[in-house]
Coordinates of C-alpha atoms in Angstrom, one line a residue:
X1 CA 36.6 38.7 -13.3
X2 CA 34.4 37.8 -16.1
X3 CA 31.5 38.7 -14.4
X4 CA 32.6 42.0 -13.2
X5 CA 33.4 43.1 -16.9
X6 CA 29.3 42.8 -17.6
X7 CA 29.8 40.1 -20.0
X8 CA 25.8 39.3 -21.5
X9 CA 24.7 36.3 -20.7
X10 CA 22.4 34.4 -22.1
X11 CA 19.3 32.1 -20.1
X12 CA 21.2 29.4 -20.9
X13 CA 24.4 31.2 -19.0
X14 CA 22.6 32.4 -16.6
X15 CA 20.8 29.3 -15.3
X16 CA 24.5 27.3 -15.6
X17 CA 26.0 29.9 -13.8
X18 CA 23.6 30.0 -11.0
X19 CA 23.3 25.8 -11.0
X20 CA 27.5 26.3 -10.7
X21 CA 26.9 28.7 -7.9
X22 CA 23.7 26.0 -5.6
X23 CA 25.9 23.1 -6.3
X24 CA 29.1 25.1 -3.9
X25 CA 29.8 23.5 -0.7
X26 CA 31.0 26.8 1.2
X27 CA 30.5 30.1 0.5
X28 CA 33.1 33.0 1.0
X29 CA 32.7 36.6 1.5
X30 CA 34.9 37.3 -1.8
X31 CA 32.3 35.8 -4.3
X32 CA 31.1 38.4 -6.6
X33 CA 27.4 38.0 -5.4
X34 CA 26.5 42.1 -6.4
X35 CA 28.2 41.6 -9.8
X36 CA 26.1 37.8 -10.5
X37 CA 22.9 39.5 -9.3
X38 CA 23.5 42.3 -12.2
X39 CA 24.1 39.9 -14.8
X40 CA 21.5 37.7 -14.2
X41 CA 18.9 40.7 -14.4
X42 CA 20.1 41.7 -17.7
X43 CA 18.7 38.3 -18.9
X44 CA 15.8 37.9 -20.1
X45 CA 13.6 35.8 -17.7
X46 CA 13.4 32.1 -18.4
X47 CA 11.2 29.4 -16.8
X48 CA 14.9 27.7 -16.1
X49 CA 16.5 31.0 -15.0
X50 CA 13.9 31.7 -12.6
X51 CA 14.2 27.9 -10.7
X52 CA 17.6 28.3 -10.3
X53 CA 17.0 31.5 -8.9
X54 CA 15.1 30.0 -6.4
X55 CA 17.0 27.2 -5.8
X56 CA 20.3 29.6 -4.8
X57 CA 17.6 31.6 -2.8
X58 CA 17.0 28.0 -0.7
X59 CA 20.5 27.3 -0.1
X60 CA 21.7 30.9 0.5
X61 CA 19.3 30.8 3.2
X62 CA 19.3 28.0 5.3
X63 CA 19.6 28.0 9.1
X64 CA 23.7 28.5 9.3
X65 CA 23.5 31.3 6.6
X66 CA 25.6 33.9 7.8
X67 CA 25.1 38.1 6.9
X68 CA 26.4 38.2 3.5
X69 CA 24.3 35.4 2.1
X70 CA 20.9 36.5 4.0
X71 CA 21.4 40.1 2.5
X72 CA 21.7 38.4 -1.3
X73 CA 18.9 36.0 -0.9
X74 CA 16.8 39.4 -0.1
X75 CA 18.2 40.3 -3.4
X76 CA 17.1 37.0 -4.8
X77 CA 13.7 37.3 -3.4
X78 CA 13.5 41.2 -4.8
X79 CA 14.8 40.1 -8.4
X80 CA 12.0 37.2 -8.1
X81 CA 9.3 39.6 -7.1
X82 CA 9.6 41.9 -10.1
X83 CA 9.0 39.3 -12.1
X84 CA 5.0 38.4 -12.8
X85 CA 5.5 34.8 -13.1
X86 CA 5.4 32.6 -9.7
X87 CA 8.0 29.8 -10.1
X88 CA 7.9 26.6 -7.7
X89 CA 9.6 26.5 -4.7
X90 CA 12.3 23.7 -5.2
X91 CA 15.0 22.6 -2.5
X92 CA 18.2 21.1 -3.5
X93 CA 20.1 17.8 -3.0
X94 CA 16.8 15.8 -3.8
X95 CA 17.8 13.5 -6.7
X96 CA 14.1 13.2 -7.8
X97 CA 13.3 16.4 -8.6
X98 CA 15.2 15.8 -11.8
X99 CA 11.9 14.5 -13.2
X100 CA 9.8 17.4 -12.1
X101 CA 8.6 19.4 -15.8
X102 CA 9.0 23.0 -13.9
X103 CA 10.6 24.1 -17.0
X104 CA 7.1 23.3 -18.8
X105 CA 4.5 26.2 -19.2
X106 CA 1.8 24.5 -18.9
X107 CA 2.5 22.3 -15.8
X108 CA 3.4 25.2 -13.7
X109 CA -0.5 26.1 -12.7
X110 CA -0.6 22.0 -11.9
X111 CA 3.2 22.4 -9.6
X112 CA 2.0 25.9 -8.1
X113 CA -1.0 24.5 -6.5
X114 CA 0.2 20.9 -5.6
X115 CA 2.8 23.2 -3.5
X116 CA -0.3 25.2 -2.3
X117 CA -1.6 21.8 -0.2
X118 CA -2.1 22.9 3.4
X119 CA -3.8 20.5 6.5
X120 CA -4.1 16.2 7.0
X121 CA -6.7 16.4 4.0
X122 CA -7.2 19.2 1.8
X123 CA -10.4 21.5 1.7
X124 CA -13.0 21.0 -1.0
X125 CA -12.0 24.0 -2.5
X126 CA -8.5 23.1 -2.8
X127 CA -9.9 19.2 -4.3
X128 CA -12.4 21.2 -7.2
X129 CA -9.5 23.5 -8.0
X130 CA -7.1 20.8 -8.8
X131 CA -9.5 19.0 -10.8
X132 CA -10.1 21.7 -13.0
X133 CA -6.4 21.7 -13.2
X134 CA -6.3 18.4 -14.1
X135 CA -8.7 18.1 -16.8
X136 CA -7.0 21.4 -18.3
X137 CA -3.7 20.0 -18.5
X138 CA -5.1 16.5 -19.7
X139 CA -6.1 13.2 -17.3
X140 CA -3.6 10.8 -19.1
X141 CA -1.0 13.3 -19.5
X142 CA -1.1 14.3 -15.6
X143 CA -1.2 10.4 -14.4
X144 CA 2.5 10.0 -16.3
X145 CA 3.1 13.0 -14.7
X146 CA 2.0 11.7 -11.4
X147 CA 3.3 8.6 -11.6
X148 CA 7.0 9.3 -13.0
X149 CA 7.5 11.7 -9.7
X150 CA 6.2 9.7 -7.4
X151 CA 7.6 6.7 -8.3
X152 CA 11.4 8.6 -8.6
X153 CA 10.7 9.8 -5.3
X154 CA 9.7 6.1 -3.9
X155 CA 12.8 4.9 -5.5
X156 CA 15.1 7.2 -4.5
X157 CA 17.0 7.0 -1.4
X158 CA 18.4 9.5 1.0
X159 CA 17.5 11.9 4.0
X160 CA 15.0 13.5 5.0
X161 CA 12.5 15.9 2.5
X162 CA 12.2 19.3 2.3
X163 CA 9.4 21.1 3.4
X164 CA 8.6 22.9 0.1
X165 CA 9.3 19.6 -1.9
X166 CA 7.2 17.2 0.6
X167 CA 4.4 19.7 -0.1
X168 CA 4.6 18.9 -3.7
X169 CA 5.0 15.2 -3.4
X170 CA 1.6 15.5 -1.1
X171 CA -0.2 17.7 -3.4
X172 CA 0.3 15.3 -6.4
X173 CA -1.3 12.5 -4.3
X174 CA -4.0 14.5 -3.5
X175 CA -4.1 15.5 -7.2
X176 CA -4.6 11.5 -8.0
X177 CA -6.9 10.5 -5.3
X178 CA -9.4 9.1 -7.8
X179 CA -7.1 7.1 -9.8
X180 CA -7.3 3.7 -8.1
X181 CA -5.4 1.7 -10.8
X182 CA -2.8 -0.9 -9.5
X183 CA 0.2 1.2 -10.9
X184 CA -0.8 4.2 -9.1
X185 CA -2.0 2.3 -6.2
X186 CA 1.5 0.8 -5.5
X187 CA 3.4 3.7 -6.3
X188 CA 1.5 4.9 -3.1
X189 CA 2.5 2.3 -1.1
X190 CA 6.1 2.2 -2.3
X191 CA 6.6 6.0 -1.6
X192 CA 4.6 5.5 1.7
X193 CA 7.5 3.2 2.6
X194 CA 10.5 5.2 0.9
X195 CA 8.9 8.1 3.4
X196 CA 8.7 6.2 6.6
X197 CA 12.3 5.0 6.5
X198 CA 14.2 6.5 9.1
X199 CA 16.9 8.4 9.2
X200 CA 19.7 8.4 11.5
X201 CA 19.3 10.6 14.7
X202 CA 16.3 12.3 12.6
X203 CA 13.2 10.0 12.2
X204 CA 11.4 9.6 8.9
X205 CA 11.8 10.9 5.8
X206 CA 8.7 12.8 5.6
X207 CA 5.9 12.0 7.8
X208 CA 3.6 14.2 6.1
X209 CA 4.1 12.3 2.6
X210 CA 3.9 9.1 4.2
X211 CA 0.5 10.0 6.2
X212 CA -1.1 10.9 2.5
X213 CA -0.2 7.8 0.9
X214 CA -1.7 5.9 4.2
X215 CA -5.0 7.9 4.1
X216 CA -5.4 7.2 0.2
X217 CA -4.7 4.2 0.3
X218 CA -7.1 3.6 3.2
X219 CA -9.8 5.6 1.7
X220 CA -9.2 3.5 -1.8
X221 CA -10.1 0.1 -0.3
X222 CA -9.7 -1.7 -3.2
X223 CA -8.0 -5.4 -3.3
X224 CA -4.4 -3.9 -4.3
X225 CA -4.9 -0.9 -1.9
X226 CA -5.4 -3.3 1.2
X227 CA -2.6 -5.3 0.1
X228 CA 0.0 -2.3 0.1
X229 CA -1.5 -1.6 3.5
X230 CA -0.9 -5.3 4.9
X231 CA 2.6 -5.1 3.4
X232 CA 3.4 -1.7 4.6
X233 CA 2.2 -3.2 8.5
X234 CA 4.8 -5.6 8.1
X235 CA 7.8 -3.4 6.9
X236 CA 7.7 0.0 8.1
X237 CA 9.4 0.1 12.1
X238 CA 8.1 3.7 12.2
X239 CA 5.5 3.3 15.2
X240 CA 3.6 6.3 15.0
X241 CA 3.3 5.2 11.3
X242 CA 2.2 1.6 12.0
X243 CA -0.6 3.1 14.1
X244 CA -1.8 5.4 11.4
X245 CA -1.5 1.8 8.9
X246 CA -3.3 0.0 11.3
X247 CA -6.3 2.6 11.7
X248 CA -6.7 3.1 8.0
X249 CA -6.8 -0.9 7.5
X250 CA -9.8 -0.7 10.2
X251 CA -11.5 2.2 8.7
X252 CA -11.2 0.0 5.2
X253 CA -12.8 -3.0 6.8
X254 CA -15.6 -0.8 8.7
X255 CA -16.5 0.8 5.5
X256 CA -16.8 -2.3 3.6
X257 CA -19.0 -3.8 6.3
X258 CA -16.0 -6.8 6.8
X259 CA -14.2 -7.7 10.0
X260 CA -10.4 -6.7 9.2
X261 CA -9.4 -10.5 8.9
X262 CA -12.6 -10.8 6.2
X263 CA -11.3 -7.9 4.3
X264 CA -7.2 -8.8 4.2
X265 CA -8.4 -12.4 2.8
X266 CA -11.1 -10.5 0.5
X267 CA -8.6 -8.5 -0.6
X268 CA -6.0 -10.5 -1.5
X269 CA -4.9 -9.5 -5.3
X270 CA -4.5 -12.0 -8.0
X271 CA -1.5 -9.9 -9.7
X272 CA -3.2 -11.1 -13.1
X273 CA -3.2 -15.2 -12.3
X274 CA -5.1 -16.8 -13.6
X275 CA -7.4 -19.6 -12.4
X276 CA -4.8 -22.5 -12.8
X277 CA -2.6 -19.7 -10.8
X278 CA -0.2 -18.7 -13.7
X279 CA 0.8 -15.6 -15.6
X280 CA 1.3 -16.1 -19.3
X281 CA 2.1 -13.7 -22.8
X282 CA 3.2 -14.0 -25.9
X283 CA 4.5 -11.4 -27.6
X284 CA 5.2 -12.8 -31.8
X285 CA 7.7 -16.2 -31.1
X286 CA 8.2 -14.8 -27.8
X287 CA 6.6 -15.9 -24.6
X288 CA 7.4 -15.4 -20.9
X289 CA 5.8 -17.4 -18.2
X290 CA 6.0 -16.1 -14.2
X291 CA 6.0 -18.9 -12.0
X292 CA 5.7 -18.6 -8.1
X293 CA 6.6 -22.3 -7.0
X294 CA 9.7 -23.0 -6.0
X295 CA 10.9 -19.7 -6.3
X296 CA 9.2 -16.1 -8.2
X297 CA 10.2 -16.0 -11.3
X298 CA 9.9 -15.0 -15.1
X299 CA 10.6 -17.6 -17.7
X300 CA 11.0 -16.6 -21.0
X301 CA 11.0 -18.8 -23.9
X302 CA 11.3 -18.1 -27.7
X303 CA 10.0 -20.6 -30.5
X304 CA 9.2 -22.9 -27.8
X305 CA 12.8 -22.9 -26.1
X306 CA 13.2 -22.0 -22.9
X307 CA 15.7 -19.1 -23.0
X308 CA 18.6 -18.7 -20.2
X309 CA 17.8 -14.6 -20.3
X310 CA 15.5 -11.9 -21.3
X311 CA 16.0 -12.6 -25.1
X312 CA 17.2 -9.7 -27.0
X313 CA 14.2 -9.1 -29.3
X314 CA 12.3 -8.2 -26.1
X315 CA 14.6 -5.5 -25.1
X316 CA 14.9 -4.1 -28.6
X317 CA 10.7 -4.6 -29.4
X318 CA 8.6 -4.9 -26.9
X319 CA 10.7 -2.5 -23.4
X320 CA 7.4 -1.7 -22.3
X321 CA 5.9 -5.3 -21.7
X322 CA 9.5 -6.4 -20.6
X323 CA 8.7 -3.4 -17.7
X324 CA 5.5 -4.9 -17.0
X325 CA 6.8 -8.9 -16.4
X326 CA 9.7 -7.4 -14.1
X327 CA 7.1 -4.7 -11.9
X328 CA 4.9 -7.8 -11.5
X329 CA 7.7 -10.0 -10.1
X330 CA 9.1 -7.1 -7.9
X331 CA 5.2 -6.8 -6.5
X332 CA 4.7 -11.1 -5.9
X333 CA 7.8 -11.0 -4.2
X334 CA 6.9 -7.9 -2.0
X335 CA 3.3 -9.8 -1.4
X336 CA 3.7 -13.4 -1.1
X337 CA 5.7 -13.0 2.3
X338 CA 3.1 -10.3 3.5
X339 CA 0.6 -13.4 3.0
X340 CA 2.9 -16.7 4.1
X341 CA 3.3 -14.5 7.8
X342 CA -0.8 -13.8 7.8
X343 CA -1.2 -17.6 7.3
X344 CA 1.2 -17.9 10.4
X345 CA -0.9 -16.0 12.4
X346 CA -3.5 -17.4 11.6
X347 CA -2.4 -20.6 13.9
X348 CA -2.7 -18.1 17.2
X349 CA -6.3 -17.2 16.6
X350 CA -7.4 -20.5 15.3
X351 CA -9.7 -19.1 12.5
X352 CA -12.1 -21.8 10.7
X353 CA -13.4 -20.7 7.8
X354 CA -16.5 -22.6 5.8
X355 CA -15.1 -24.7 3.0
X356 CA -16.5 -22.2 0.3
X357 CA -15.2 -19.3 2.1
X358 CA -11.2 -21.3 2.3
X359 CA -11.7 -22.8 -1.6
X360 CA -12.1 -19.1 -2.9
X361 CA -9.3 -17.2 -1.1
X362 CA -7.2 -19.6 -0.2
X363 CA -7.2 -23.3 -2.2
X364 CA -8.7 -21.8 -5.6
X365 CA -7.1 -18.5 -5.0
X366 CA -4.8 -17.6 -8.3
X367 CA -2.1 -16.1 -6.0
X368 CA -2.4 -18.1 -2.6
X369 CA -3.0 -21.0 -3.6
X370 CA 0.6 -21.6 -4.0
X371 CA 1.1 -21.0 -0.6
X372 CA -2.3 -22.9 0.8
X373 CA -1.2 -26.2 -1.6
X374 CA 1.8 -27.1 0.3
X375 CA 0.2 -27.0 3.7
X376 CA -1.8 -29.3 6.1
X377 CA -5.6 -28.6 6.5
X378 CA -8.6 -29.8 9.1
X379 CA -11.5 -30.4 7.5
X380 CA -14.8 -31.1 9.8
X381 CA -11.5 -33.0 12.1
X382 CA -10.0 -35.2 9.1
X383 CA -6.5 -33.9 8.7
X384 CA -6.1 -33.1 4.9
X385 CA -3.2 -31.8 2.3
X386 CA -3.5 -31.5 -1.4
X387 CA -2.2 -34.4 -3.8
X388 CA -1.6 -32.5 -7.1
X389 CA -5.7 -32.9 -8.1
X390 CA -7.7 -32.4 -4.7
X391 CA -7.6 -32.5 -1.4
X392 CA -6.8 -36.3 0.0
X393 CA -6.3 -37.4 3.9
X394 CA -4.1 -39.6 5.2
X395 CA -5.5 -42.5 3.6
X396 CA -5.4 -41.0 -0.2
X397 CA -9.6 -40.4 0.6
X398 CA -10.4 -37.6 -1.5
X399 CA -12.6 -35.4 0.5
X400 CA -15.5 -33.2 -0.6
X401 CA -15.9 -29.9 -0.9
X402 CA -17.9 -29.4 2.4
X403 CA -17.7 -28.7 6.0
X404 CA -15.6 -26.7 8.1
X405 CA -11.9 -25.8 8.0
X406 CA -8.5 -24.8 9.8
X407 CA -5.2 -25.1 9.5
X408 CA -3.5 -28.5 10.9
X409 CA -1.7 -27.9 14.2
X410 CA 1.5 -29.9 14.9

């Protein structure tokens, strides 16, 4: 009734009225849809009034839209077209779209053409256009921007993607090929895995998004890159997508010159061990310690002390550091089992390696050699385990750093 009366409404109305108006389960014939439309053209045209515009437009249309809705999304799309501002396309029911900026002026050229990504791998043209986006909107600004959405989407759980919104999560990662910084570089592999998991009578999430973070992360090749891969091998059930994982860990190693075996132990990240195989800070009295033996964790102590939690000056003074200690405990836990089952396989194949090789990615390792300390070795036929100083056989013989080796058989 208020609506019919041509009450003016404000953006702010407007775009409440209209997010009221999306967020409806079922529609019904007696809705004033003529007397919305009217009101919301009176308004003055917002960044916020023209999402929501398109937002209703999405729903109104879907696939079991019947007459009346069709003929007022046509009057959505005719109200949007008058209007010589694109908007991004945006689909509802996505939790992580909360964190897009389309509201922001200035990240809408960035949005427009990250929804403008067409093909496996974008054309050149495409790549130097979003560059020039990039630098105009600011590098360190967009890889916040990057990394907030992508790692909202990787965390958040659900079904499957919309088209228009899987086209944005793509063109972002497109938009960040060349940053190859561990954060980035497991925010692909975390949103490669959110994408591949499958959804009830449906498949995966988003094949397409999924695909991109496999070929970037392929392409990247670097240490933390192969290790997302390895882990991503071991976790996804999708088998079209283990293919695609298993081709872009081969096109790594063949570009790097290795065998694949030489380039997953070449590649095995430290995580920021370091060579005793520990992670330390200290942050004023304040110091935190992650240990991976017997089990991965972050010990905190304050004033020398150990302390039973996260103490409470960490929380209050130093949230960002605190962020960084828990993302590196999520990661060794995510890793560590990827590498404890390649050490199991290793058994099939009966790999030798020569000691130099084994000392620096296995024994000396700052990450495996937690794992490669508590096992039984061969060296040159002498069956060998580590004694909390070297490597000893069965008669406490310390052996030298020489020959061939392999892991002990039982």
């Amino acid at each position: 009734t208020l609506i019919r009366r041509k009450i003016a409404l404000s953006a702010v109305d407007a775009a409440a009225l209209l997010a009221l108006l999306t967020e409806l389960h079922e529609f019904s014939h007696w809705y004033p849809w003529r007397a919305v439309l009217r009101a919301v053209e009176g308004v003055d045209r917002e960044p916020e009034v023209a999402v929501m515009l398109r937002r209703l437009r999405t729903v109104l249309a879907g696939k079991d839209a019947f007459a009346q809705q069709r003929r007022f999304a046509r009057a959505i799309d005719r109200v949007l077209s008058a209007s010589d501002e694109p908007e991004v396309e945006s689909e509802p029911g996505e939790p992580w779209t909360a964190v897009v900026p389309y509201e922001e002026r200035d990240a809408l050229p960035l949005l427009l053409h990250a929804q403008s990504v067409r093909g496996t791998r974008p054309s050149r043209t495409w790549r130097r256009k979003a560059a020039k986006l990039v630098e105009a909107y600011g590098n360190d600004r967009f890889a916040k921007l990057a990394l907030r959405v992508l790692g909202q989407a990787a965390r958040t759980s659900g079904g499957t993607v919309g088209e228009r919104n899987g086209d944005l999560l793509k063109g972002l990662l497109w938009m960040a090929r060349d940053r190859r910084d561990a954060d980035t570089v497991r925010t692909w592999g975390a949103l490669a895995e959110a994408m591949f998991r499958k959804v009830p009578g449906v498949g995966a999430r988003s094949t397409k998004v999924g695909n991109a973070c496999v070929l970037l992360l392929g392409e990247a090749g670097t240490p933390e890159a192969v290790a997302q891969l390895e882990r991503l091998e071991t976790r996804v059930r999708y088998a079209a997508a283990r293919r695609r994982i298993r081709r872009a860990l081969s096109g790594a190693a063949e570009r790097a010159g290795l065998t694949r075996l030489d380039l997953e132990e070449a590649a095995t990240p430290d995580l920021g061990f370091d060579a005793d195989g520990r992670w330390r800070r200290q942050w004023g009295e304040v110091a935190c310690e992650v240990r991976v033996v017997p089990s991965i964790e972050a010990v905190w102590s304050k004033g020398g002390k150990r302390c039973r939690s996260v103490p409470a000056v960490v929380r209050r003074k130093y949230a960002a550091e605190l962020r960084t200690v828990r993302a590196l405990v999520r990661e060794a836990r995510r890793i560590l089992p990827v590498q404890r089952a390649r050490l199991e396989g290793l058994l099939l194949i009966e790999r030798e390696w020569p000691f130099e090789a084994f000392a620096e990615h296995y024994l000396d390792h700052p990450l495996m050699r937690h794992l490669a300390r508590r096992l039984v070795w061969i060296v040159d036929g002498r069956a060998v385990c580590w004694n909390g100083e070297e490597l000893v056989d069965s008669a406490e013989r310390p052996v030298g750093r020489e020959g061939w080796v392999s892991l002990w058989h039982p």
